[in-house]
PDB file of C-alpha atoms in Angstrom:
ATOM      1  CA  MET L  16      52.629  -4.482 -66.668  1.00 39.00           C
ATOM      2  CA  ALA L  17      50.247  -5.828 -64.084  1.00 44.00           C
ATOM      3  CA  LYS L  18      49.710  -9.499 -63.605  1.00 44.00           C
ATOM      4  CA  LYS L  19      46.525 -11.527 -63.197  1.00 46.00           C
ATOM      5  CA  GLU L  20      46.917 -15.090 -61.994  1.00 43.00           C
ATOM      6  CA  ASN L  21      50.624 -14.948 -62.641  1.00 45.00           C
ATOM      7  CA  LYS L  22      50.063 -13.916 -66.288  1.00 51.00           C
ATOM      8  CA  GLU L  23      50.608 -10.701 -67.897  1.00 61.00           C
ATOM      9  CA  MET L  24      47.479  -8.671 -68.405  1.00 62.00           C
ATOM     10  CA  SER L  25      46.635  -7.586 -71.921  1.00 64.00           C
ATOM     11  CA  PHE L  26      44.799  -4.240 -72.586  1.00 62.00           C
ATOM     12  CA  MET L  27      41.627  -6.083 -73.130  1.00 70.00           C
ATOM     13  CA  ASP L  28      41.953  -7.625 -69.617  1.00 68.00           C
ATOM     14  CA  HIS L  29      42.299  -4.182 -68.237  1.00 67.00           C
ATOM     15  CA  LEU L  30      39.332  -3.046 -70.118  1.00 78.00           C
ATOM     16  CA  GLU L  31      37.375  -5.963 -68.825  1.00 78.00           C
ATOM     17  CA  ASP L  32      38.519  -5.198 -65.282  1.00 78.00           C
ATOM     18  CA  LEU L  33      37.472  -1.508 -65.653  1.00 81.00           C
ATOM     19  CA  ARG L  34      34.190  -2.658 -67.032  1.00 85.00           C
ATOM     20  CA  TRP L  35      33.431  -4.773 -64.070  1.00 85.00           C
ATOM     21  CA  LEU L  36      34.570  -1.889 -61.804  1.00 85.00           C
ATOM     22  CA  LEU L  37      32.019   0.289 -63.243  1.00 90.00           C
ATOM     23  CA  VAL L  38      29.239  -2.261 -63.240  1.00 92.00           C
ATOM     24  CA  ARG L  39      29.938  -3.220 -59.434  1.00 93.00           C
ATOM     25  CA  SER L  40      30.171   0.401 -58.494  1.00 93.00           C
ATOM     26  CA  THR L  41      26.886   1.432 -60.419  1.00 94.00           C
ATOM     27  CA  LEU L  42      24.980  -1.556 -58.942  1.00 96.00           C
ATOM     28  CA  VAL L  43      26.136  -0.458 -55.262  1.00 95.00           C
ATOM     29  CA  VAL L  44      25.116   3.137 -56.037  1.00 95.00           C
ATOM     30  CA  ILE L  45      21.866   2.152 -57.247  1.00 96.00           C
ATOM     31  CA  GLY L  46      21.146  -0.222 -54.257  1.00 96.00           C
ATOM     32  CA  ILE L  47      21.985   2.519 -51.700  1.00 97.00           C
ATOM     33  CA  ALA L  48      19.814   5.115 -53.721  1.00 96.00           C
ATOM     34  CA  CYS L  49      17.032   2.563 -53.305  1.00 96.00           C
ATOM     35  CA  ALA L  50      17.587   2.351 -49.616  1.00 96.00           C
ATOM     36  CA  CYS L  51      17.544   6.104 -49.492  1.00 95.00           C
ATOM     37  CA  TYR L  52      13.902   5.841 -50.685  1.00 94.00           C
ATOM     38  CA  PHE L  53      13.096   4.979 -47.119  1.00 95.00           C
ATOM     39  CA  ILE L  54      14.551   8.196 -45.704  1.00 94.00           C
ATOM     40  CA  ASP L  55      13.547  10.587 -48.522  1.00 92.00           C
ATOM     41  CA  ASP L  56      11.637  12.901 -46.169  1.00 94.00           C
ATOM     42  CA  PHE L  57      14.948  13.539 -44.160  1.00 95.00           C
ATOM     43  CA  ILE L  58      17.045  13.855 -47.453  1.00 94.00           C
ATOM     44  CA  PHE L  59      14.703  16.428 -48.742  1.00 93.00           C
ATOM     45  CA  ASP L  60      13.200  18.279 -45.957  1.00 92.00           C
ATOM     46  CA  THR L  61      16.198  18.369 -43.631  1.00 93.00           C
ATOM     47  CA  ILE L  62      19.334  18.189 -45.869  1.00 94.00           C
ATOM     48  CA  ILE L  63      18.391  19.652 -49.143  1.00 94.00           C
ATOM     49  CA  PHE L  64      16.093  22.354 -47.947  1.00 92.00           C
ATOM     50  CA  GLY L  65      17.908  23.019 -44.731  1.00 90.00           C
ATOM     51  CA  PRO L  66      20.090  25.699 -46.150  1.00 90.00           C
ATOM     52  CA  LYS L  67      17.046  27.788 -47.217  1.00 88.00           C
ATOM     53  CA  ASP L  68      15.944  28.167 -43.628  1.00 87.00           C
ATOM     54  CA  PRO L  69      17.395  31.507 -42.310  1.00 84.00           C
ATOM     55  CA  SER L  70      17.929  29.756 -38.851  1.00 85.00           C
ATOM     56  CA  PHE L  71      20.302  27.233 -40.504  1.00 88.00           C
ATOM     57  CA  ILE L  72      23.393  26.597 -38.502  1.00 89.00           C
ATOM     58  CA  THR L  73      25.896  28.180 -40.945  1.00 87.00           C
ATOM     59  CA  TYR L  74      24.019  31.585 -40.976  1.00 84.00           C
ATOM     60  CA  ARG L  75      23.713  31.539 -37.138  1.00 84.00           C
ATOM     61  CA  PHE L  76      27.503  30.783 -36.938  1.00 85.00           C
ATOM     62  CA  PHE L  77      28.701  33.584 -39.430  1.00 79.00           C
ATOM     63  CA  CYS L  78      26.160  36.006 -37.541  1.00 79.00           C
ATOM     64  CA  GLU L  79      27.563  35.338 -34.180  1.00 82.00           C
ATOM     65  CA  VAL L  80      31.182  35.664 -35.749  1.00 78.00           C
ATOM     66  CA  THR L  81      30.600  39.122 -37.120  1.00 77.00           C
ATOM     67  CA  HIS L  82      28.818  40.345 -33.814  1.00 72.00           C
ATOM     68  CA  TYR L  83      31.977  39.070 -31.844  1.00 71.00           C
ATOM     69  CA  PHE L  84      34.423  41.058 -34.042  1.00 70.00           C
ATOM     70  CA  GLY L  85      31.965  44.059 -34.003  1.00 67.00           C
ATOM     71  CA  VAL L  86      31.512  43.751 -37.733  1.00 63.00           C
ATOM     72  CA  ASP L  87      28.182  44.764 -39.567  1.00 58.00           C
ATOM     73  CA  GLY L  88      26.354  41.534 -39.760  1.00 54.00           C
ATOM     74  CA  THR L  89      23.646  42.582 -42.333  1.00 55.00           C
ATOM     75  CA  TYR L  90      24.831  40.369 -44.932  1.00 57.00           C
ATOM     76  CA  ALA L  91      25.940  37.487 -42.549  1.00 59.00           C
ATOM     77  CA  CYS L  92      22.904  37.556 -40.427  1.00 67.00           C
ATOM     78  CA  ALA L  93      19.999  36.093 -42.492  1.00 62.00           C
ATOM     79  CA  GLN L  94      16.627  37.108 -41.369  1.00 67.00           C
ATOM     80  CA  GLU L  95      14.371  36.246 -44.314  1.00 73.00           C
ATOM     81  CA  PHE L  96      14.947  34.672 -47.718  1.00 78.00           C
ATOM     82  CA  ASN L  97      12.716  36.291 -50.252  1.00 76.00           C
ATOM     83  CA  PHE L  98      12.408  33.318 -52.668  1.00 81.00           C
ATOM     84  CA  LYS L  99      10.207  30.525 -53.544  1.00 86.00           C
ATOM     85  CA  ILE L 100      10.966  27.164 -55.153  1.00 89.00           C
ATOM     86  CA  GLN L 101       8.662  26.028 -57.896  1.00 89.00           C
ATOM     87  CA  ASN L 102       8.379  23.184 -60.363  1.00 89.00           C
ATOM     88  CA  GLN L 103       8.057  24.141 -64.076  1.00 85.00           C
ATOM     89  CA  GLU L 104       7.945  20.696 -65.862  1.00 87.00           C
ATOM     90  CA  VAL L 105       5.573  17.916 -65.545  1.00 87.00           C
ATOM     91  CA  SER L 106       8.309  15.292 -64.804  1.00 87.00           C
ATOM     92  CA  GLY L 107      10.515  17.903 -62.817  1.00 86.00           C
ATOM     93  CA  GLN L 108      10.050  16.745 -59.433  1.00 91.00           C
ATOM     94  CA  PHE L 109      10.246  13.190 -60.151  1.00 93.00           C
ATOM     95  CA  SER L 110      13.489  13.471 -62.350  1.00 92.00           C
ATOM     96  CA  MET L 111      14.987  15.496 -59.614  1.00 92.00           C
ATOM     97  CA  TYR L 112      13.964  13.030 -56.877  1.00 94.00           C
ATOM     98  CA  LEU L 113      15.534  10.154 -58.680  1.00 94.00           C
ATOM     99  CA  TRP L 114      18.936  11.987 -59.460  1.00 94.00           C
ATOM    100  CA  THR L 115      19.174  13.254 -55.797  1.00 94.00           C
ATOM    101  CA  LEU L 116      18.759   9.655 -54.452  1.00 95.00           C
ATOM    102  CA  MET L 117      21.493   8.500 -57.035  1.00 96.00           C
ATOM    103  CA  THR L 118      23.696  11.514 -55.756  1.00 95.00           C
ATOM    104  CA  ALA L 119      23.183  10.106 -52.092  1.00 95.00           C
ATOM    105  CA  GLY L 120      23.932   6.888 -53.179  1.00 96.00           C
ATOM    106  CA  PHE L 121      27.315   8.073 -54.790  1.00 96.00           C
ATOM    107  CA  ILE L 122      28.237   9.820 -51.644  1.00 96.00           C
ATOM    108  CA  ILE L 123      27.359   6.973 -49.185  1.00 96.00           C
ATOM    109  CA  GLY L 124      29.030   4.513 -51.545  1.00 95.00           C
ATOM    110  CA  PHE L 125      32.028   6.438 -52.092  1.00 95.00           C
ATOM    111  CA  PRO L 126      34.241   4.295 -49.978  1.00 94.00           C
ATOM    112  CA  TYR L 127      33.158   1.244 -51.782  1.00 94.00           C
ATOM    113  CA  ILE L 128      34.054   2.844 -55.193  1.00 93.00           C
ATOM    114  CA  LEU L 129      37.604   3.786 -53.777  1.00 91.00           C
ATOM    115  CA  TRP L 130      37.869  -0.100 -52.869  1.00 91.00           C
ATOM    116  CA  GLU L 131      36.958  -0.829 -56.519  1.00 89.00           C
ATOM    117  CA  VAL L 132      39.478   1.645 -57.811  1.00 87.00           C
ATOM    118  CA  TRP L 133      42.160   0.419 -55.469  1.00 85.00           C
ATOM    119  CA  LYS L 134      41.692  -3.092 -56.658  1.00 83.00           C
ATOM    120  CA  PHE L 135      41.888  -1.963 -60.181  1.00 81.00           C
ATOM    121  CA  ILE L 136      45.259  -0.165 -59.680  1.00 78.00           C
ATOM    122  CA  SER L 137      46.911  -2.364 -57.188  1.00 74.00           C
ATOM    123  CA  PRO L 138      48.371  -4.850 -59.489  1.00 72.00           C
ATOM    124  CA  ALA L 139      50.649  -1.928 -60.626  1.00 66.00           C
ATOM    125  CA  LEU L 140      51.966  -1.201 -57.118  1.00 65.00           C
ATOM    126  CA  TYR L 141      54.625  -2.838 -55.067  1.00 66.00           C
ATOM    127  CA  GLU L 142      53.688  -5.377 -52.526  1.00 70.00           C
ATOM    128  CA  LYS L 143      54.396  -2.993 -49.662  1.00 68.00           C
ATOM    129  CA  GLU L 144      52.044  -0.517 -51.117  1.00 67.00           C
ATOM    130  CA  ARG L 145      49.214  -3.052 -51.812  1.00 70.00           C
ATOM    131  CA  LYS L 146      49.060  -3.503 -48.011  1.00 73.00           C
ATOM    132  CA  MET L 147      47.952   0.144 -47.687  1.00 74.00           C
ATOM    133  CA  ALA L 148      44.587  -0.536 -48.957  1.00 75.00           C
ATOM    134  CA  GLY L 149      43.013   0.242 -45.697  1.00 80.00           C
ATOM    135  CA  SER L 150      44.778   3.609 -45.158  1.00 83.00           C
ATOM    136  CA  PHE L 151      44.063   4.512 -48.508  1.00 84.00           C
ATOM    137  CA  ILE L 152      40.379   4.009 -48.318  1.00 89.00           C
ATOM    138  CA  ILE L 153      40.110   5.549 -44.912  1.00 91.00           C
ATOM    139  CA  VAL L 154      42.201   8.674 -45.692  1.00 90.00           C
ATOM    140  CA  SER L 155      40.435   9.119 -49.010  1.00 91.00           C
ATOM    141  CA  SER L 156      36.954   8.682 -47.665  1.00 94.00           C
ATOM    142  CA  PHE L 157      37.851  11.102 -44.630  1.00 94.00           C
ATOM    143  CA  LEU L 158      38.988  13.795 -47.101  1.00 93.00           C
ATOM    144  CA  PHE L 159      35.983  13.139 -49.472  1.00 95.00           C
ATOM    145  CA  PHE L 160      33.447  13.470 -46.485  1.00 96.00           C
ATOM    146  CA  ILE L 161      35.187  16.383 -44.937  1.00 95.00           C
ATOM    147  CA  GLY L 162      34.956  17.958 -48.389  1.00 93.00           C
ATOM    148  CA  VAL L 163      31.014  17.190 -48.609  1.00 95.00           C
ATOM    149  CA  LEU L 164      30.424  18.607 -45.248  1.00 95.00           C
ATOM    150  CA  PHE L 165      32.376  21.712 -46.224  1.00 93.00           C
ATOM    151  CA  GLY L 166      30.276  21.994 -49.440  1.00 92.00           C
ATOM    152  CA  TYR L 167      27.080  21.581 -47.550  1.00 94.00           C
ATOM    153  CA  TYR L 168      27.747  23.867 -44.591  1.00 93.00           C
ATOM    154  CA  VAL L 169      29.865  26.600 -46.088  1.00 90.00           C
ATOM    155  CA  VAL L 170      29.699  26.694 -49.842  1.00 88.00           C
ATOM    156  CA  ALA L 171      26.036  26.086 -50.442  1.00 89.00           C
ATOM    157  CA  PRO L 172      24.705  28.333 -47.610  1.00 89.00           C
ATOM    158  CA  LEU L 173      27.085  31.158 -48.853  1.00 85.00           C
ATOM    159  CA  SER L 174      25.613  30.821 -52.393  1.00 85.00           C
ATOM    160  CA  ILE L 175      22.053  30.633 -51.150  1.00 86.00           C
ATOM    161  CA  ASN L 176      22.392  33.668 -48.963  1.00 83.00           C
ATOM    162  CA  PHE L 177      23.786  35.731 -51.714  1.00 81.00           C
ATOM    163  CA  PHE L 178      21.388  34.881 -54.536  1.00 82.00           C
ATOM    164  CA  ALA L 179      18.490  34.857 -52.196  1.00 81.00           C
ATOM    165  CA  THR L 180      19.158  38.225 -50.866  1.00 78.00           C
ATOM    166  CA  PHE L 181      20.383  39.760 -54.137  1.00 77.00           C
ATOM    167  CA  ASN L 182      17.628  41.724 -55.867  1.00 78.00           C
ATOM    168  CA  VAL L 183      17.891  44.430 -58.565  1.00 80.00           C
ATOM    169  CA  SER L 184      14.600  45.910 -57.779  1.00 78.00           C
ATOM    170  CA  LYS L 185      11.747  45.220 -55.284  1.00 80.00           C
ATOM    171  CA  GLN L 186       9.499  44.694 -58.451  1.00 80.00           C
ATOM    172  CA  VAL L 187      11.267  41.550 -59.106  1.00 81.00           C
ATOM    173  CA  GLU L 188      10.363  38.324 -57.213  1.00 83.00           C
ATOM    174  CA  ASN L 189      12.811  35.480 -56.992  1.00 84.00           C
ATOM    175  CA  LEU L 190      11.215  32.239 -58.221  1.00 87.00           C
ATOM    176  CA  PHE L 191      13.889  29.644 -58.326  1.00 89.00           C
ATOM    177  CA  THR L 192      13.276  26.331 -60.152  1.00 90.00           C
ATOM    178  CA  ILE L 193      13.570  23.171 -58.023  1.00 91.00           C
ATOM    179  CA  ASP L 194      16.080  21.874 -60.515  1.00 91.00           C
ATOM    180  CA  SER L 195      18.377  24.815 -60.293  1.00 90.00           C
ATOM    181  CA  TYR L 196      18.175  24.903 -56.529  1.00 92.00           C
ATOM    182  CA  VAL L 197      18.936  21.081 -56.101  1.00 93.00           C
ATOM    183  CA  SER L 198      21.525  21.240 -58.717  1.00 91.00           C
ATOM    184  CA  MET L 199      23.405  24.123 -56.997  1.00 89.00           C
ATOM    185  CA  ILE L 200      23.321  22.185 -53.592  1.00 92.00           C
ATOM    186  CA  LYS L 201      24.631  18.816 -55.289  1.00 92.00           C
ATOM    187  CA  MET L 202      27.259  20.652 -57.255  1.00 89.00           C
ATOM    188  CA  SER L 203      28.524  22.363 -54.138  1.00 89.00           C
ATOM    189  CA  ILE L 204      28.636  19.075 -52.303  1.00 93.00           C
ATOM    190  CA  ILE L 205      30.213  16.928 -54.830  1.00 92.00           C
ATOM    191  CA  ALA L 206      32.562  19.354 -56.203  1.00 89.00           C
ATOM    192  CA  SER L 207      34.115  20.178 -52.781  1.00 90.00           C
ATOM    193  CA  GLY L 208      34.233  16.530 -52.061  1.00 92.00           C
ATOM    194  CA  LEU L 209      36.354  15.785 -55.043  1.00 90.00           C
ATOM    195  CA  VAL L 210      38.431  18.788 -54.632  1.00 89.00           C
ATOM    196  CA  PHE L 211      39.346  17.596 -51.130  1.00 92.00           C
ATOM    197  CA  GLU L 212      40.888  14.615 -52.756  1.00 91.00           C
ATOM    198  CA  MET L 213      43.774  16.894 -54.032  1.00 90.00           C
ATOM    199  CA  PRO L 214      46.393  15.224 -51.635  1.00 91.00           C
ATOM    200  CA  ILE L 215      45.399  11.684 -52.710  1.00 90.00           C
ATOM    201  CA  ILE L 216      45.643  12.566 -56.526  1.00 89.00           C
ATOM    202  CA  VAL L 217      48.966  14.353 -55.984  1.00 89.00           C
ATOM    203  CA  TYR L 218      50.193  11.329 -54.237  1.00 87.00           C
ATOM    204  CA  PHE L 219      49.510   9.052 -57.322  1.00 84.00           C
ATOM    205  CA  LEU L 220      50.792  11.561 -59.820  1.00 86.00           C
ATOM    206  CA  ALA L 221      54.058  11.871 -57.779  1.00 86.00           C
ATOM    207  CA  LYS L 222      54.261   8.015 -57.759  1.00 82.00           C
ATOM    208  CA  VAL L 223      54.286   7.981 -61.475  1.00 78.00           C
ATOM    209  CA  GLY L 224      56.664  10.871 -61.834  1.00 80.00           C
ATOM    210  CA  LEU L 225      54.060  13.388 -63.357  1.00 85.00           C
ATOM    211  CA  VAL L 226      54.434  15.635 -60.345  1.00 85.00           C
ATOM    212  CA  THR L 227      57.233  16.750 -58.283  1.00 86.00           C
ATOM    213  CA  PRO L 228      57.497  19.024 -54.944  1.00 87.00           C
ATOM    214  CA  GLU L 229      59.718  21.182 -57.051  1.00 89.00           C
ATOM    215  CA  PHE L 230      57.067  21.655 -59.756  1.00 88.00           C
ATOM    216  CA  LEU L 231      54.250  22.366 -57.176  1.00 89.00           C
ATOM    217  CA  ARG L 232      56.484  24.887 -55.448  1.00 89.00           C
ATOM    218  CA  LYS L 233      57.434  26.441 -58.751  1.00 88.00           C
ATOM    219  CA  TYR L 234      53.902  27.075 -59.916  1.00 86.00           C
ATOM    220  CA  ARG L 235      52.420  27.878 -56.638  1.00 87.00           C
ATOM    221  CA  LYS L 236      51.457  31.415 -57.741  1.00 88.00           C
ATOM    222  CA  VAL L 237      49.781  29.908 -60.806  1.00 89.00           C
ATOM    223  CA  ALA L 238      47.880  27.355 -58.603  1.00 86.00           C
ATOM    224  CA  ILE L 239      46.683  30.222 -56.229  1.00 86.00           C
ATOM    225  CA  ILE L 240      45.322  32.030 -59.212  1.00 88.00           C
ATOM    226  CA  ILE L 241      43.558  28.945 -60.322  1.00 85.00           C
ATOM    227  CA  ILE L 242      42.284  28.206 -56.774  1.00 82.00           C
ATOM    228  CA  LEU L 243      40.767  31.789 -56.619  1.00 80.00           C
ATOM    229  CA  ILE L 244      39.072  31.187 -60.067  1.00 81.00           C
ATOM    230  CA  LEU L 245      37.711  27.974 -58.965  1.00 77.00           C
ATOM    231  CA  ALA L 246      36.458  29.556 -55.802  1.00 75.00           C
ATOM    232  CA  ALA L 247      34.984  32.428 -57.763  1.00 74.00           C
ATOM    233  CA  ILE L 248      33.036  29.790 -59.865  1.00 71.00           C
ATOM    234  CA  VAL L 249      31.565  27.768 -57.101  1.00 68.00           C
ATOM    235  CA  THR L 250      30.854  30.678 -54.774  1.00 69.00           C
ATOM    236  CA  PRO L 251      28.888  34.035 -55.109  1.00 65.00           C
ATOM    237  CA  PRO L 252      30.794  36.923 -56.499  1.00 62.00           C
ATOM    238  CA  ASP L 253      31.692  38.500 -53.228  1.00 65.00           C
ATOM    239  CA  ILE L 254      35.209  38.626 -51.787  1.00 70.00           C
ATOM    240  CA  PRO L 255      34.348  37.183 -48.250  1.00 70.00           C
ATOM    241  CA  SER L 256      32.769  33.994 -49.712  1.00 71.00           C
ATOM    242  CA  GLN L 257      35.725  33.409 -52.101  1.00 75.00           C
ATOM    243  CA  VAL L 258      38.274  33.995 -49.310  1.00 78.00           C
ATOM    244  CA  ILE L 259      36.422  31.456 -46.942  1.00 78.00           C
ATOM    245  CA  VAL L 260      36.337  28.808 -49.735  1.00 81.00           C
ATOM    246  CA  SER L 261      39.840  29.430 -50.992  1.00 84.00           C
ATOM    247  CA  ILE L 262      41.690  28.932 -47.598  1.00 86.00           C
ATOM    248  CA  PRO L 263      40.975  25.316 -47.092  1.00 88.00           C
ATOM    249  CA  ILE L 264      42.024  24.494 -50.700  1.00 87.00           C
ATOM    250  CA  LEU L 265      45.319  26.354 -50.384  1.00 89.00           C
ATOM    251  CA  ILE L 266      46.008  24.433 -47.217  1.00 91.00           C
ATOM    252  CA  LEU L 267      45.284  21.235 -49.261  1.00 91.00           C
ATOM    253  CA  TYR L 268      47.766  22.420 -51.914  1.00 90.00           C
ATOM    254  CA  GLU L 269      50.478  22.805 -49.305  1.00 91.00           C
ATOM    255  CA  VAL L 270      49.743  19.496 -47.944  1.00 91.00           C
ATOM    256  CA  SER L 271      49.994  18.129 -51.366  1.00 91.00           C
ATOM    257  CA  ILE L 272      53.508  19.532 -51.735  1.00 91.00           C
ATOM    258  CA  PHE L 273      54.641  17.935 -48.546  1.00 91.00           C
ATOM    259  CA  ILE L 274      52.998  14.526 -49.770  1.00 90.00           C
ATOM    260  CA  ALA L 275      54.848  14.833 -53.120  1.00 88.00           C
ATOM    261  CA  ALA L 276      58.148  15.450 -51.180  1.00 89.00           C
ATOM    262  CA  ILE L 277      57.697  12.285 -49.226  1.00 87.00           C
ATOM    263  CA  VAL L 278      57.049  10.324 -52.133  1.00 83.00           C
ATOM    264  CA  VAL L 279      60.177  11.512 -54.052  1.00 82.00           C
ATOM    265  CA  LYS L 280      62.181  10.855 -50.826  1.00 82.00           C
ATOM    266  CA  ASN L 281      60.921   7.324 -50.520  1.00 77.00           C
ATOM    267  CA  ALA L 282      61.524   6.563 -54.296  1.00 74.00           C
ATOM    268  CA  LYS L 283      65.128   7.758 -53.866  1.00 75.00           C
ATOM    269  CA  ALA L 284      65.684   5.609 -50.923  1.00 72.00           C
ATOM    270  CA  ASN L 285      64.332   2.523 -52.569  1.00 69.00           C
ATOM    271  CA  GLU L 286      66.578   3.144 -55.720  1.00 68.00           C
ATOM    272  CA  GLN L 287      69.608   3.414 -53.447  1.00 65.00           C
ATOM    273  CA  SER L 288      68.688   0.316 -51.424  1.00 63.00           C
ATOM    274  CA  ILE L 289      68.448  -1.771 -54.801  1.00 57.00           C
TER     275      ILE L 289
END
């Protein structure tokens, strides 16, 4: 049981700490969201609506790759996106505006949220492990931001490229609602950022004995199937996009096995030294 001021913490004490964790984290997210108001033009015109431009860096990169390997680049090289973004609700743009700023606040404030989470779980850790707060926040934040960039520069553009160019007939015009467009961007970014936290999650699961490297190796094939299904959900229904998204997740899974093995090895060493 964790201790607080040299006293055993009750269940209500844990709930109280959790409540304040949520309150402080929410206030920080709201504060950052308010600050993002001053750069809202950059957030929307450059970031949110950037992937709808055919000259976006991702499309140019994949176009050059296909040309380099001599592959037909018709799909990869976006020339023009035949779709328009529209608002169909009275408060649609305002609601989308607020939630987008809140999402920006969550992403930017993620390191602070990690710090709050670390303070909450640290009483249950050994003294040596508590000193790893800096490393935990840096590594976790790094993985999250890498995931965010992957979602923004890979997952979101692949989705937009597919759905913007797919058309059952020339008689049908694509009119995407602003809510569906922005939601797809936000989902791609947040989901990718959280998925990239897999090694950290496995680390703590291995610490409490819920996951072992043997378990992860045994169910590797099952994990691959789940990863492919996950990739199919967050990407367009085409094989190249699913493969591109699946590769880094599979790498993270293998890294997680390595991390779990280290945790188990260190736990056995500590038991032998006692």
